[in-house]
Each structure stands twice: as structure tokens, then as C-alpha cells.
Coordinates of C-alpha atoms in Angstrom, one line a residue:
X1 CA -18.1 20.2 40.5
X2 CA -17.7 16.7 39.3
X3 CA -14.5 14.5 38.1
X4 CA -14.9 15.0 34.3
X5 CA -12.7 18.3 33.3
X6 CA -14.3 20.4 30.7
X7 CA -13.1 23.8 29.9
X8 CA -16.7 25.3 31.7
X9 CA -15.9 23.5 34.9
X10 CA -13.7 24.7 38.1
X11 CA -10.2 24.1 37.9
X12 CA -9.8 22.5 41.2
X13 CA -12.1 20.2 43.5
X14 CA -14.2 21.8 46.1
X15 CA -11.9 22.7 49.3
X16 CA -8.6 22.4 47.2
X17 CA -5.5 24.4 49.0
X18 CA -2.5 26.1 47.4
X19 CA 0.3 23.2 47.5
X20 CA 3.2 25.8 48.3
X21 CA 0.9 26.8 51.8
X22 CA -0.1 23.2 52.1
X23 CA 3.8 21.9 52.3
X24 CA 4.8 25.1 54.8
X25 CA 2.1 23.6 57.1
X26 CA 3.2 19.9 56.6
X27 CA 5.8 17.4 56.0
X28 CA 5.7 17.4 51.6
X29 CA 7.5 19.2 49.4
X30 CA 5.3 21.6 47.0
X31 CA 6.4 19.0 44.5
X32 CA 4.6 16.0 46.4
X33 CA 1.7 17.7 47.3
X34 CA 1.1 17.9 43.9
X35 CA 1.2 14.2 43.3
X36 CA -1.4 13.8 46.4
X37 CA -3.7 16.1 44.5
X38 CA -3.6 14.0 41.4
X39 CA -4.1 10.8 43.9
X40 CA -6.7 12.5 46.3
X41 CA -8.4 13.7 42.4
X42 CA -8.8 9.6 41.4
X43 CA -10.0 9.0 44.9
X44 CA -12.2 11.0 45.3
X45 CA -13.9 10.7 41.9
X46 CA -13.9 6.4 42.7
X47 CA -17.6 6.1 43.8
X48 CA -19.2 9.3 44.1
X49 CA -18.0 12.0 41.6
X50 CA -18.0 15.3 43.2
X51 CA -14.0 15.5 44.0
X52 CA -14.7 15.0 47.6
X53 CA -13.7 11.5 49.6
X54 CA -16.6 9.5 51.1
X55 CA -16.6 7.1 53.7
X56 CA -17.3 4.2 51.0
X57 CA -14.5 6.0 48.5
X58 CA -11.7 5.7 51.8
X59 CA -12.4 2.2 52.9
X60 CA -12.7 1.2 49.1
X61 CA -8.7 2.8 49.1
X62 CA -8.0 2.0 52.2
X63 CA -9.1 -1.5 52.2
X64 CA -10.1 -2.8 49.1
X65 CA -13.9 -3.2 50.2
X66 CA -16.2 -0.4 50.1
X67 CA -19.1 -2.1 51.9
X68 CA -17.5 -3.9 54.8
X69 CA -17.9 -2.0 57.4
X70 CA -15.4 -1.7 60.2
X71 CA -14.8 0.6 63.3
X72 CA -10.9 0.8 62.7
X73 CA -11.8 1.9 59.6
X74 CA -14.5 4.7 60.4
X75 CA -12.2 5.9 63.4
X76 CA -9.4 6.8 60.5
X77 CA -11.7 8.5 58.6
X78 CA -13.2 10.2 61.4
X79 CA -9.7 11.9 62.1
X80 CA -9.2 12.6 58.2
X81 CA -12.8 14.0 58.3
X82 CA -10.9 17.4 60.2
X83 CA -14.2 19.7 59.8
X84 CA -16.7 16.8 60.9
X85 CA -18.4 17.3 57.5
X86 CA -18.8 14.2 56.4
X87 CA -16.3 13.9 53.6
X88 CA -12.6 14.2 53.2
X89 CA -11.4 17.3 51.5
X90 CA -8.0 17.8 49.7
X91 CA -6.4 20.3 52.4
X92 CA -7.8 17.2 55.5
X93 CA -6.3 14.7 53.3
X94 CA -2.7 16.2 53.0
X95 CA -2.8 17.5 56.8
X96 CA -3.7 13.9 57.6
X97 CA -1.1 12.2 55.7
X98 CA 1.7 14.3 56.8
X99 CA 1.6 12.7 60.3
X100 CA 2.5 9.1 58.3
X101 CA 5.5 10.9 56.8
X102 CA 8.5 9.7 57.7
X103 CA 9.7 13.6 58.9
X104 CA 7.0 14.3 61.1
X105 CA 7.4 14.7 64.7
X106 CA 6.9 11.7 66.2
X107 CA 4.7 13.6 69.0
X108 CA 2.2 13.9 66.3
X109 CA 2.4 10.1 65.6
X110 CA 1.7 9.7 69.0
X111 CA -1.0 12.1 69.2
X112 CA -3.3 10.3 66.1
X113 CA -2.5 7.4 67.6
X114 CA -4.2 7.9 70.9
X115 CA -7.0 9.8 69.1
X116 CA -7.5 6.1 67.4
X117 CA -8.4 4.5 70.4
X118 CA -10.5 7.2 71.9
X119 CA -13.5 5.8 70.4
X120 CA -15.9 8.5 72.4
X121 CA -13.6 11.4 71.8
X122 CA -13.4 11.7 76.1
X123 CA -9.6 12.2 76.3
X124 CA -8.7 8.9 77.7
X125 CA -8.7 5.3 76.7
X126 CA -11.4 3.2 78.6
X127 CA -11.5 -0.6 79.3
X128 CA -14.0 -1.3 76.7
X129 CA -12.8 1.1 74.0
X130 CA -9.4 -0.3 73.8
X131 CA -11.9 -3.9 73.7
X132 CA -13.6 -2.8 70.6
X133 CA -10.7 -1.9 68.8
X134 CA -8.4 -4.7 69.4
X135 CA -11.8 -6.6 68.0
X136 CA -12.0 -4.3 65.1
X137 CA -8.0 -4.6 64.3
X138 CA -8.5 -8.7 64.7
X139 CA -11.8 -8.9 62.3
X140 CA -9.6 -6.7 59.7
X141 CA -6.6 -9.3 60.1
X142 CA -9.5 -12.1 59.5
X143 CA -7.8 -13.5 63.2
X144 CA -10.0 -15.0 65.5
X145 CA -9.5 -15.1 69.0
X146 CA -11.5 -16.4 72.2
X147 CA -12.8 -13.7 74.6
X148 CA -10.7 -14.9 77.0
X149 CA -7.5 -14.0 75.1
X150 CA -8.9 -10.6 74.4
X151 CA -9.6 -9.8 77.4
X152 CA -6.1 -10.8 78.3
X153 CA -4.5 -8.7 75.9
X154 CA -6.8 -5.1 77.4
X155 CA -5.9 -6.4 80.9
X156 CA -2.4 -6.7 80.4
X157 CA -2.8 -3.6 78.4
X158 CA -3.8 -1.4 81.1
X159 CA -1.8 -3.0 83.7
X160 CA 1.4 -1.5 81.8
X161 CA -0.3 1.4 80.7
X162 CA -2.8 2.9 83.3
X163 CA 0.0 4.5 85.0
X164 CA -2.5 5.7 88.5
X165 CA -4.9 2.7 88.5
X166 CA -7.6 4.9 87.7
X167 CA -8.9 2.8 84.9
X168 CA -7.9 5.1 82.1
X169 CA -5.2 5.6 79.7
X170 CA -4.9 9.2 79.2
X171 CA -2.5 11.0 76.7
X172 CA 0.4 11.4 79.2
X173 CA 0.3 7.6 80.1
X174 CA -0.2 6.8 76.3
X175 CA 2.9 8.6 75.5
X176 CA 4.9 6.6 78.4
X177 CA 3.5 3.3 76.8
X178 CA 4.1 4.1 73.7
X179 CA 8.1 4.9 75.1
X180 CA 8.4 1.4 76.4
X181 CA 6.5 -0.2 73.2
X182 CA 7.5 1.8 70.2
X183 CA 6.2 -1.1 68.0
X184 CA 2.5 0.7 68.7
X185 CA 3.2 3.3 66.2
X186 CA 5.5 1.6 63.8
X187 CA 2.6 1.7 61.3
X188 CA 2.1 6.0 61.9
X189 CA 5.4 6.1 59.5
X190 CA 5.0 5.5 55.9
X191 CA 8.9 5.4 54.6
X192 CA 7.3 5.7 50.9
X193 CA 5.1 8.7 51.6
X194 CA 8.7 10.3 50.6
X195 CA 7.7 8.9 47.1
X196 CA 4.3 9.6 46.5
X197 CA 3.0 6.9 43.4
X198 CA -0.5 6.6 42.6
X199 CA -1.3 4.0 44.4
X200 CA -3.2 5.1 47.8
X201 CA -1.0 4.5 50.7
X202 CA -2.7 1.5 52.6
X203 CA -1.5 2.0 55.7
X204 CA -3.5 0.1 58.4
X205 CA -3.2 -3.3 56.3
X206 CA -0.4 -3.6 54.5
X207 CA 2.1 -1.2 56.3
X208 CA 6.1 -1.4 55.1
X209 CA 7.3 0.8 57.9
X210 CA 10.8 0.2 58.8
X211 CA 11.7 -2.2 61.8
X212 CA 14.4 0.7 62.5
X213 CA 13.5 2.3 65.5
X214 CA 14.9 5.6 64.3
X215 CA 11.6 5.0 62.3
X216 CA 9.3 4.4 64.9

């Protein structure tokens, strides 16, 4: 099933949902789901044309660059990638979104969040995963900072978060860090995912959520 619509071809991608089941199970209206489908539909036909979302067609939405590889990046698609297939299909892609909505339970938020940073999927936050990605997030930015600094930063980190000193920072002491520092998931709301446009929601760079922390 490719991109190009002829009257001998499918109707709908490969792993397309029914919008009206898709927004009982998430934060859109049937109304926006259909506007993700016509977004997920140019998406997913950007690189490879089979109405599925590669790794190069998310980071190419995402962040502008197919070919620069960064973990930040693969980690998002990794929790977008639901069935661990390899590709992004329409039902993942609406499922995944919802959590950025701006009616979401924040729990959720909280939840991806965490799943982020646990880089080996172990159910905690270790020293050197939390390293990597505050490395990853910096590259992104284009900042540069000494080792020193970011080790500072995981240090300082894990002193306010690693609630028992066991050198971890599981989900419960994630959610009490996140409490104290709701600025860590500001970015998990997209206030204009309640107006879906055409344009893919880019929401690791160039976030607009709301400073209000009703939003966070």
C-alpha cells in the first residue's frame, strides 16, 4: 500500500484505526483524529512511501534532519514505536500524541517522561543514563558544556531525586521530583494539539507549552 491513491488501492494505510474508537481511547475529538490522519498520511509517505512512519521520516518531522542521528531522538520514537516493529503506525501515533494533549492526565505525562530517560528499559534511572541524555538534549540544543558541568548537573540531579540513596531514580521518586520541578514536563503539554494544523507538532525543539502551571 503506498502514498499515491488510485481507485485499485486500500482506502486507508496499513494499521489505520476507526477515529471514533481512537478518540474514546484518547484525548481528541473524532473530528481531530481525523486531521492527525491526514498529518500522520504526509508523514508517513515523506521518505519511504508505504503509509507507515520510519525512524528517518520522524526525526526528518521531528527535527528537521533525517540523517542526524540523536539518542533523544530514537528514545521518542522508541515509545511511539508501541508494537516494537520498527515503524510508527497511525493508531501508535494518535495513542502517543494524546499524552502531549493539553487534557491528558498529567500521570501519563509523567509516566513518558520517565520512560524517556530509562534508556535500558530497567525501571529506574541510572547515573549514566540520565548522563547520556542530558548529552543528547545539549548536542540537540547545539550547547556545549564541559564534563565537569555535566556531571554537576546528574549529581545534583540525583541528590534531589534519589529519594533512598540507592543510586536510582525509580518511577515513585520520579513522580516526587517531578512534584518539586514541574518545569521537567512543561514540554509533555502541547496547548496547540487542541488545534491540529498540518504542520507536525515539534515538540522536543521548539515546544510553546504554557509557563502556567495549570499546564504543566
Amino acid at each position: 500500500m503506498g502514498c499515491v491513491s488510485s481507485k485499485h488501492e486500500a482506502k486507508h494505510t496499513p494499521g489505520y484505526e476507526d477515529p471514533v474508537i481512537l478518540a474514546s481511547e484518547t484525548a481528541f475529538t473524532v473530528n481531530e483524529v481525523e486531521a492527525l490522519y491526514e498529518l500522520f498520511k504526509k508523514l508517513s509517505c515523506s521518505i519511504i512511501k508505504d503509509g507507515l512512519i520510519h525512524k528517518e521520516e520522524f526525526q526528518l518531522g521531528l527535527f528537521r534532519n533525517s540523517n542526524r542521528k540523536n539518542l533523544f531522538a530514537d528514545r521518542v520514537f522508541d515509545l511511539f514505536d508501541i508494537k516494537n516493529n520498527g515503524v510508527i503506525e497511525f493508531g501508535e501515533f494518535v495513542r502517543s500524541l494524546s499524552i502531549f494533549h493539553p487534557n491528558a492526565p498529567k500521570a501519563e505525562k509523567i509516566a513518558f517522561a520517565f520512560k524517556l530517560y530509562d534508556l535500558r528499559q530497567m525501571g529506574y534511572i541510572g547515573r549514566e543514563e540520565l548522563k547520556e541524555m542530558v548529552l543528547a538534549l545539549l548536542d540537540e540544543s547545539d550547547v556545549f558544556l564541559s564534563d565537569d558541568i555535566v556531571q554537576t548537573i546528574v549529581d545534583n540531579t540525583f541528590v534531589q531525586a534519589d529519594l533512598n540513596g540507592d543510586g536510582k531514580i525509580d518511577l515513585d521518586d520520579w513522580r516526587e521530583f517531578v512534584k518539586k520541578n514541574p518545569s521537567l514536563i512543561r514540554n509533555m503539554t502541547l496547548p496547540y494539539l487542541k488545534d491540529i494544523t498540518m504542520a507536525f507538532p515539534s515538540f522536543v525543539v521548539h515546544s510553546e507549552a504554557s509557563d502556567d502551571p495549570d499546564m504543566t
